[in-house]
Short mmCIF file of C-alpha atoms in Angstrom, two decimals:
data_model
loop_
_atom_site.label_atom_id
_atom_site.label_comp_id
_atom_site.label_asym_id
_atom_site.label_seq_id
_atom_site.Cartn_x
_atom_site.Cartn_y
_atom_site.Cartn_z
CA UNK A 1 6.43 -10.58 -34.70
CA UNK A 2 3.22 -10.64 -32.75
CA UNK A 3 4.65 -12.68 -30.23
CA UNK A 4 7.73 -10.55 -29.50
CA UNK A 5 5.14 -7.55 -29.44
CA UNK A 6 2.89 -10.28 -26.88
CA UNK A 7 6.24 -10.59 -24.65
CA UNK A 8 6.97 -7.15 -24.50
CA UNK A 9 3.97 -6.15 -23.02
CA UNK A 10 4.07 -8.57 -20.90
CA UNK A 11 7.59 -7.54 -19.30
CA UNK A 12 6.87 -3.76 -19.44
CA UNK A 13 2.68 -4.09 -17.56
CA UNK A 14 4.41 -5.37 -14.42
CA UNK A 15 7.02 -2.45 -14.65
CA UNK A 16 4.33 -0.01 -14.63
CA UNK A 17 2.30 -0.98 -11.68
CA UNK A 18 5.54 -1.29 -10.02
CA UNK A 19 6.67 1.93 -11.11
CA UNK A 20 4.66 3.72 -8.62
CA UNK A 21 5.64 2.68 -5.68
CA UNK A 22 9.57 2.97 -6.26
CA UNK A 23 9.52 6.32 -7.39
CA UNK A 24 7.41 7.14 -3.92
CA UNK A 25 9.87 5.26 -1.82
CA UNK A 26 12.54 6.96 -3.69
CA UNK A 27 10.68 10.40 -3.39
CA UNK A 28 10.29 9.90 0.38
CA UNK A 29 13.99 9.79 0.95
CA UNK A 30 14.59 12.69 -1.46
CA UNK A 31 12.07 14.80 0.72
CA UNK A 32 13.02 14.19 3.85
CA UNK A 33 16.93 14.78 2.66
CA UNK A 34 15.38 18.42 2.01
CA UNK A 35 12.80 19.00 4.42
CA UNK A 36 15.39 20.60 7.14
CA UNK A 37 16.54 23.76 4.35
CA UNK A 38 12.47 24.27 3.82
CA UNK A 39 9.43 23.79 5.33
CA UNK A 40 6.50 21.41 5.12
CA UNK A 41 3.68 22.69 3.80
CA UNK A 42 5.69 24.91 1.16
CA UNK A 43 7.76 21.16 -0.06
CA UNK A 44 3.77 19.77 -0.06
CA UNK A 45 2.46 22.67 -2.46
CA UNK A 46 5.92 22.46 -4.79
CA UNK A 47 5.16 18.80 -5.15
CA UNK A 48 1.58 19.19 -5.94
CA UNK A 49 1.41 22.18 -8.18
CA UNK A 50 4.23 21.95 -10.64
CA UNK A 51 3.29 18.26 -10.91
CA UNK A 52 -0.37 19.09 -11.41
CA UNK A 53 0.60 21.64 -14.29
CA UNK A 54 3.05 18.58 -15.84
CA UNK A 55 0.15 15.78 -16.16
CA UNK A 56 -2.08 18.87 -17.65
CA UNK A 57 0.21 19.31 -20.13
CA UNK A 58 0.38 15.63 -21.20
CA UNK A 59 -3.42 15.65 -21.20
CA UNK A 60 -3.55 17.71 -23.50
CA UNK A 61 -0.89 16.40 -25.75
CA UNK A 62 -2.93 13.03 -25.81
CA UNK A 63 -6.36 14.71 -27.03
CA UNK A 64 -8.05 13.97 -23.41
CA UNK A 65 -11.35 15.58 -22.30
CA UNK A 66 -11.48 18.60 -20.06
CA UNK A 67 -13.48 18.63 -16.93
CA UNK A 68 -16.96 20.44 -18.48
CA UNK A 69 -19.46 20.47 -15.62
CA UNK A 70 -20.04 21.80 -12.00
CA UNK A 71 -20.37 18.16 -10.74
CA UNK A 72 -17.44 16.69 -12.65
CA UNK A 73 -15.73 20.17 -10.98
CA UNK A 74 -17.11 19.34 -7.45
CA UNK A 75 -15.05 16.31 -6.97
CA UNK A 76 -12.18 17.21 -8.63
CA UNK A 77 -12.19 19.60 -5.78
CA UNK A 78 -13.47 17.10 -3.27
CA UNK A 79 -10.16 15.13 -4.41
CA UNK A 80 -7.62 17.70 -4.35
CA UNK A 81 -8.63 18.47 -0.77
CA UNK A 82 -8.41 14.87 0.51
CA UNK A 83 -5.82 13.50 -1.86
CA UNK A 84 -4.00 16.48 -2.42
CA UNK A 85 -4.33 18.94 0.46
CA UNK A 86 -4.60 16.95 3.71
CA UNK A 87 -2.47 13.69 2.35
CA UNK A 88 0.51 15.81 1.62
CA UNK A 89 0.30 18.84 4.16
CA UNK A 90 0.27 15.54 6.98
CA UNK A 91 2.98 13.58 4.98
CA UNK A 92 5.66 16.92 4.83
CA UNK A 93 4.77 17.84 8.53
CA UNK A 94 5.05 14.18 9.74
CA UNK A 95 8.29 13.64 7.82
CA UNK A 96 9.83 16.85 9.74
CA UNK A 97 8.95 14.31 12.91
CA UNK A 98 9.86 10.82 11.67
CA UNK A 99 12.46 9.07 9.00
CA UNK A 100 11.86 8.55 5.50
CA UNK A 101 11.34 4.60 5.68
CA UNK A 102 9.34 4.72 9.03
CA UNK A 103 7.12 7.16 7.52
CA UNK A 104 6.73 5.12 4.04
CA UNK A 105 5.43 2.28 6.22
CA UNK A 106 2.91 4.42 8.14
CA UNK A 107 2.21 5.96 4.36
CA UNK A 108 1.57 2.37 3.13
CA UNK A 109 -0.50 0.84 5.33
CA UNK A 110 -3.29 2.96 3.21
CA UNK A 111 -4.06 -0.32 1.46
CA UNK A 112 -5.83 -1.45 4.85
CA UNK A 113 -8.39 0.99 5.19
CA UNK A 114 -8.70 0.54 1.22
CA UNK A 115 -9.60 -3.00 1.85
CA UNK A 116 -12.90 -2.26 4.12
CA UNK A 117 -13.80 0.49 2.28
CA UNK A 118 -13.81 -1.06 -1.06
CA UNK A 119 -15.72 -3.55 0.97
CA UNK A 120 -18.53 -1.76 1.78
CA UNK A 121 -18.51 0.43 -0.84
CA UNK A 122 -17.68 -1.49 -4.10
CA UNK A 123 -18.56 -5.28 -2.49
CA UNK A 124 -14.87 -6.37 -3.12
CA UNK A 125 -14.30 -9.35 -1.18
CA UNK A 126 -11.78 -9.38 1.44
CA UNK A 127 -12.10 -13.45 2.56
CA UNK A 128 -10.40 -15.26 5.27
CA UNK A 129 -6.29 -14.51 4.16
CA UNK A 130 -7.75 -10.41 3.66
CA UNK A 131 -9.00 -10.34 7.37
CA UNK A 132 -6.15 -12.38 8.62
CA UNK A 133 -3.77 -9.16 6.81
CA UNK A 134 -5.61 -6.66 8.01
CA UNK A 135 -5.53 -7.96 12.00
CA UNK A 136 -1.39 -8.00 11.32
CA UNK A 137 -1.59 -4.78 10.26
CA UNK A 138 -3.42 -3.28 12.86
CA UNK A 139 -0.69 -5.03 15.19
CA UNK A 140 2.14 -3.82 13.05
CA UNK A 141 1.20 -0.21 12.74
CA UNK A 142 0.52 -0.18 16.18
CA UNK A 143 4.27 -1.69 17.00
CA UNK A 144 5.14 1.15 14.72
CA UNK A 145 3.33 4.06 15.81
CA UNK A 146 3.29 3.58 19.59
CA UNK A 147 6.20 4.13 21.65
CA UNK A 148 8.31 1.46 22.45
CA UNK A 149 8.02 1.98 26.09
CA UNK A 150 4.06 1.53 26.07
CA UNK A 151 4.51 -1.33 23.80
CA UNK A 152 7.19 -2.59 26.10
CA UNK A 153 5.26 -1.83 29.38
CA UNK A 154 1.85 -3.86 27.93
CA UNK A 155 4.15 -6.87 27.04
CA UNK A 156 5.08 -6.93 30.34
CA UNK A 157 1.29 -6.61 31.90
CA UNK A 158 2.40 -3.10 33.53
CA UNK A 159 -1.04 -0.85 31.72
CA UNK A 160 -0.99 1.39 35.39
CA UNK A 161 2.37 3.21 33.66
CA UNK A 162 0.32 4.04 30.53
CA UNK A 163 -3.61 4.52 31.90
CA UNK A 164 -1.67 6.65 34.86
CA UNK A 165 -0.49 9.49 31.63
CA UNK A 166 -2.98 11.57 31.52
CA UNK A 167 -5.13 11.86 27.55
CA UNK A 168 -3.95 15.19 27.02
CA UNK A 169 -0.01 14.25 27.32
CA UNK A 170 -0.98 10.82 25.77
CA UNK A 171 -2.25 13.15 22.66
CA UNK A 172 0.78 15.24 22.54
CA UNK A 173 3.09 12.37 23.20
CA UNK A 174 1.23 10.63 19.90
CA UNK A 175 1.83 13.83 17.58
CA UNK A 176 5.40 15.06 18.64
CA UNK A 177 6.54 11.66 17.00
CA UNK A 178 5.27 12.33 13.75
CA UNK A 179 4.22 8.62 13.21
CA UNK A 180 0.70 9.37 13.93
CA UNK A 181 0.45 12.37 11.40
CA UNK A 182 1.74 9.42 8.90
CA UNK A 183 -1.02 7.67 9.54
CA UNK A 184 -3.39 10.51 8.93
CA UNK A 185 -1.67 11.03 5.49
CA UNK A 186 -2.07 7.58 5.13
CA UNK A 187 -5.92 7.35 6.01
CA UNK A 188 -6.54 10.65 3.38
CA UNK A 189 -4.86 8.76 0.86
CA UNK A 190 -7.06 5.59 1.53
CA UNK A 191 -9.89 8.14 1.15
CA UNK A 192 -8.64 9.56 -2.11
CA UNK A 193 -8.16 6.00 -3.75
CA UNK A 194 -11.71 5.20 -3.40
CA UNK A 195 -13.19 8.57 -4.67
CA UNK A 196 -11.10 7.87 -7.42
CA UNK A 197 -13.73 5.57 -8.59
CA UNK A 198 -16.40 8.46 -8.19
CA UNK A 199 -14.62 11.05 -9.76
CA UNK A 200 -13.41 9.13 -13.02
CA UNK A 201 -17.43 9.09 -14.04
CA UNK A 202 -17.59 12.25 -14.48
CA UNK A 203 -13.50 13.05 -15.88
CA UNK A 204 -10.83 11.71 -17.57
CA UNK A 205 -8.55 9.93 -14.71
CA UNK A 206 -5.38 11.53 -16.02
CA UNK A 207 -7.36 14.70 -16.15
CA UNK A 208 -8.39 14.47 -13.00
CA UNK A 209 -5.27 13.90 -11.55
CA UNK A 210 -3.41 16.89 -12.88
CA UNK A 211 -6.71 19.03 -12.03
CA UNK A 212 -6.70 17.49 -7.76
CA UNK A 213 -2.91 18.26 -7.76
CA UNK A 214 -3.60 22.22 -8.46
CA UNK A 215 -6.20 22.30 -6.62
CA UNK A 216 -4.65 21.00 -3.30
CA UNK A 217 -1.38 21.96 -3.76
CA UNK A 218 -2.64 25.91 -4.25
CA UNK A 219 -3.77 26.15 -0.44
CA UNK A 220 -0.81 24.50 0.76
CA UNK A 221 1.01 27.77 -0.64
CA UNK A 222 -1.31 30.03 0.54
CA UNK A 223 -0.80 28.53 4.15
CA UNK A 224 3.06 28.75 3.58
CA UNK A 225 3.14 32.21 3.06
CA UNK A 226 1.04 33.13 6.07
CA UNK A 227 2.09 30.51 8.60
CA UNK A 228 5.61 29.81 7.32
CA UNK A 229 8.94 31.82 6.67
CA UNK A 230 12.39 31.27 5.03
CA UNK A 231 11.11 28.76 2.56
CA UNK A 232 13.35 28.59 0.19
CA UNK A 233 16.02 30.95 1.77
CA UNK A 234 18.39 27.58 2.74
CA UNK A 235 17.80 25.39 -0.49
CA UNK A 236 20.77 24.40 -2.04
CA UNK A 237 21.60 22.98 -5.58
CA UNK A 238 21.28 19.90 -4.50
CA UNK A 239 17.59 20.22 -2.58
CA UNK A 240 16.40 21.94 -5.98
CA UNK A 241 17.14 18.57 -7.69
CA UNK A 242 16.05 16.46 -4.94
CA UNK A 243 12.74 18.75 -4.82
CA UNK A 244 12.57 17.91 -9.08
CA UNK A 245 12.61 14.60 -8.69
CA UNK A 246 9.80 14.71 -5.69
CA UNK A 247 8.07 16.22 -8.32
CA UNK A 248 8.23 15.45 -11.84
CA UNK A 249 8.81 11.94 -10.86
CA UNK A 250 7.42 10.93 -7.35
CA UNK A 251 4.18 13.04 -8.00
CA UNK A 252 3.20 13.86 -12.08
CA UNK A 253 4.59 10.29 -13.09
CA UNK A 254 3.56 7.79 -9.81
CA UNK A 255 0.15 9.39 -9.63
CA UNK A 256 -0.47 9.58 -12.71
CA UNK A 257 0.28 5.88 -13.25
CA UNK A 258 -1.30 4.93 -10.17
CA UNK A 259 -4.59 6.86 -10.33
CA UNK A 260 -4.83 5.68 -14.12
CA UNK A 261 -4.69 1.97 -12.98
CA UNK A 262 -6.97 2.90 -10.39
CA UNK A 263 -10.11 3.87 -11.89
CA UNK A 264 -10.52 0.45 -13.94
CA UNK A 265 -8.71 -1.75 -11.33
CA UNK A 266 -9.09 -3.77 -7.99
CA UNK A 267 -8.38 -0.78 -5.85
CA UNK A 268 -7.49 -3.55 -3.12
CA UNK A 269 -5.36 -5.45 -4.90
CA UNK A 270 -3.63 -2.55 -5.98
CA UNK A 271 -3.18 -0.34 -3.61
CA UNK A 272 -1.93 -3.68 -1.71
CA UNK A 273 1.28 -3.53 -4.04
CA UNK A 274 2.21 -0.46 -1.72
CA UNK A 275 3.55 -2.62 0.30
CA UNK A 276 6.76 -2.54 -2.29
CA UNK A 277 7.22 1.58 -1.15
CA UNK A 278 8.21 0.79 2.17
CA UNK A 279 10.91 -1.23 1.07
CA UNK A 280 12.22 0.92 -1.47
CA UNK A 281 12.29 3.57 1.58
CA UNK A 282 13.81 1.79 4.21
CA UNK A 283 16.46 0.19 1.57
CA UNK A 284 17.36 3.98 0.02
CA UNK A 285 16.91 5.44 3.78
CA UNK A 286 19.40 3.53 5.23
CA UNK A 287 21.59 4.04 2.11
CA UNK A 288 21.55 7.50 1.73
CA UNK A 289 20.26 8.75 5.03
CA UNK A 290 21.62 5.96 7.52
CA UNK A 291 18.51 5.78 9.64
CA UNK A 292 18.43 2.88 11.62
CA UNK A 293 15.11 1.58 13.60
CA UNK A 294 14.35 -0.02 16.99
CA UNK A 295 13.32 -3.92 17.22
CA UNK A 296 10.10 -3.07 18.55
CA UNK A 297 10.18 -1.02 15.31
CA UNK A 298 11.37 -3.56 13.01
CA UNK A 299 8.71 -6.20 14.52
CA UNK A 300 6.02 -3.68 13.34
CA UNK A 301 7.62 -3.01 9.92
CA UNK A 302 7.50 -7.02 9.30
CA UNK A 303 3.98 -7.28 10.53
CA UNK A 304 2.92 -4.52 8.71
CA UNK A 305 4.13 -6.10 5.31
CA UNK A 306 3.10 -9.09 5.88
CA UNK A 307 -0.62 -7.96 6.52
CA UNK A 308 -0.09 -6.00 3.17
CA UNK A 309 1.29 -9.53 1.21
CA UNK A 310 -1.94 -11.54 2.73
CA UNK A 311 -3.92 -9.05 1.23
CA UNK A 312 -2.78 -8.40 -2.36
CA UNK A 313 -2.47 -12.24 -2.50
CA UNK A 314 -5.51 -13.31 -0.46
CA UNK A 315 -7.18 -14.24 -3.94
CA UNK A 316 -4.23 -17.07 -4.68
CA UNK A 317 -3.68 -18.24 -1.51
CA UNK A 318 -7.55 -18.85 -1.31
CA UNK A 319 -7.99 -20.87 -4.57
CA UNK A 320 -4.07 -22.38 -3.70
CA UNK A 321 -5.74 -23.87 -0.06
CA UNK A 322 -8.93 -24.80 -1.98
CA UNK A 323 -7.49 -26.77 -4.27
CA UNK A 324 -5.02 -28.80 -1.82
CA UNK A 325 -8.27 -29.34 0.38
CA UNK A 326 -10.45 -30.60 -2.82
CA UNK A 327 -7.69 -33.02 -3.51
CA UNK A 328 -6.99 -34.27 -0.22
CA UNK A 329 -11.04 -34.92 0.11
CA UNK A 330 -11.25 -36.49 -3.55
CA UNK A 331 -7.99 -38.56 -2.89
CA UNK A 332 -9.76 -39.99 0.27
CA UNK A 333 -11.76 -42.20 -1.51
CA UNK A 334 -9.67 -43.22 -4.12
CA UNK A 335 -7.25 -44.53 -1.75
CA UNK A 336 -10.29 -46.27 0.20
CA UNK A 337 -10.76 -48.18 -3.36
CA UNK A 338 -7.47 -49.12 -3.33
CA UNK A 339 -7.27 -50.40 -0.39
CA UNK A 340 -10.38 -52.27 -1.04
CA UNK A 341 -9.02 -53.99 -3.89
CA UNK A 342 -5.80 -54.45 -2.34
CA UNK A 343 -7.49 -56.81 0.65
CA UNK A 344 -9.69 -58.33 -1.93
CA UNK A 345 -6.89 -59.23 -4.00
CA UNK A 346 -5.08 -60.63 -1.34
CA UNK A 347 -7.86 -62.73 0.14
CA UNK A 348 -8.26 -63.98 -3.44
CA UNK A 349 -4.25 -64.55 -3.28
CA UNK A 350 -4.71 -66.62 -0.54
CA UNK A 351 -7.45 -68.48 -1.82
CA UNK A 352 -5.53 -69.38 -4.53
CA UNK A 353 -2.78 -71.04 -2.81
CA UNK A 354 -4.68 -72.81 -0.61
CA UNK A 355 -6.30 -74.44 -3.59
CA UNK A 356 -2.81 -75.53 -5.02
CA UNK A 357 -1.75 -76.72 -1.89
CA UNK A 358 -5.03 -79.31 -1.43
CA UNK A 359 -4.04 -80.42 -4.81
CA UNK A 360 -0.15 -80.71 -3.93
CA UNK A 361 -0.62 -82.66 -0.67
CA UNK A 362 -2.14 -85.85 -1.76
CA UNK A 363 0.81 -86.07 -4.49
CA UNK A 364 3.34 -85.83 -1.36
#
């Protein structure tokens, strides 16, 4: 009986941490399947707030401490604004600019900037395979989030057609296509993970959670109703449900699994598995939405998840290249040994016969 209970957990852990990322991949193609009835920052705040009020709930049904001092309230706030506020007021306006599987991969290459900062901050090591990832993904996002003419024009040595664009249309050039806005959502959420760590010692994660999602999803409505019009005017049936599931799933359940496994694990490591969101995007993208991407695109999207694989598995394939290198050297001399006894053997072979021949010959 224990053992069955043994394999069950087991199966389900892996399920968990995976859990996460699908339901954001999934999420992302839901939102940007609504985002042209609504508008962005109003789809941010109904993603945060309802969400934020769900994980509350559950909080209190499983007996966990309230927030109960100013400093414990301070970065709550602190959170919501980074995590809450500026990661999903750049992630809806960026989607308006970009597709949903594009976007997931600008989204997800968080777990780079996680890497050095957990570095510095939290002395994680990062190693040779960790640096190695994060120099593809520096090429990849840049594949990604430059246009394919610049990329195209530096592959062919021609840098006079981008230095002659002047910064202020190389600025506007950079925003208009959304991908860079991803990456600004991507670099708050980087910043959230890691003050994760801080905030969980003074509040319950789960508590915290619920708590950031109110409190960054609140200006994001406030903003809405002063910069923003016809919000939900347009929504259909279907956007409703596609908005639920956004919500109740791709915000109160993934961040509330993710930010739980956060605060006691490798924040590297895990925000690494991110790399799984991307292709749950592109994969339910093209499915539902049919967006299709450029080569130069593609190129960047394989970069880009390879840099991510190097560094959730820099750990293995440093002890896997250690241990081939330790036998290789400790085989070295064994087969010297051999070889060793090998000749001797032979020269004592040879001796041998020699010996039975001088006794043969006089016979003959």
């Amino acid at each position: 009986m224990q053992s069955k209970l043994t394999e069950s957990k087991l199966t389900v852990a892996p399920l968990l941490l995976v859990a996460p990322f699908f339901l954001w991949g999934t999420a992302m193609v839901a939102m940007k399947g609504t985002i042209d009835h609504t508008t962005p920052l109003f789809m941010a705040g109904v993603r945060l707030v309802p969400a934020g009020i769900i994980i509350l709930i559950a909080a209190i049904a499983m007996g966990r401490t309230q927030p109960k001092t100013g400093i414990a309230w301070l970065w709550i706030a602190l959170f919501g604004f980074v995590d809450g506020a500026l990661f999903q007021g750049f992630l809806a306006e960026g989607l308006m600019r970009t597709g949903a599987g594009l976007g997931s991969v600008m989204i997800d290459s968080q777990p780079l900037a996680v890497a050095l900062m957990a570095r510095f901050l939290f002395a994680e090591q990062v190693g040779l395979w960790g640096w190695l990832g994060l120099a593809f993904g520096i090429v990849g996002i840049s594949l990604i989030g430059l246009p394919d003419d610049w990329v195209l024009a530096a592959l062919h040595g021609q840098w006079g057609a981008i230095a002659g664009q002047s910064s202020v249309n190389v600025v506007q050039q950079l925003f208009q296509s959304g991908e860079w806005l991803m990456l600004l959502a991507a670099l708050s959420m980087a910043v959230g993970t890691v003050l994760v760590r801080y905030v969980c010692q003074h509040v319950d994660p789960v508590v915290a959670t619920g708590w950031h999602m109110i409190f960054g999803g609140v200006p994001l409505f406030v903003l809405s109703g002063v910069f923003e019009a016809q919000q939900w005017t347009h929504l259909t049936g279907y956007d409703w449900l596609a908005l639920s599931y956004a919500t109740v799933f791709g915000s109160a359940i993934a961040y509330g699994l993710f930010f739980y496994f956060a605060a006691s694990g490798n924040l590297t490591s895990l925000s690494s598995l991110t790399f799984l969101t991307p292709v749950f995007a592109l994969l339910f993208g093209n499915l539902v939405l049919s967006e299709v991407l450029t080569s130069v695109q593609w190129v960047g999207v394989g970069l880009t998840l390879v840099s991510i694989y190097l560094i959730n598995q820099r750990e293995v394939l440093s002890r896997l290249f250690q241990t081939k290198f330790s036998q290789r050297v400790t085989s070295q001399p064994e087969n010297a040994a051999v070889s060793e006894v090998t000749q001797l053997g032979s020269k004592s072979g040879e001796a041998s016969a020699q010996l039975v021949l001088s006794e043969i010959e006089p016979e003959g």
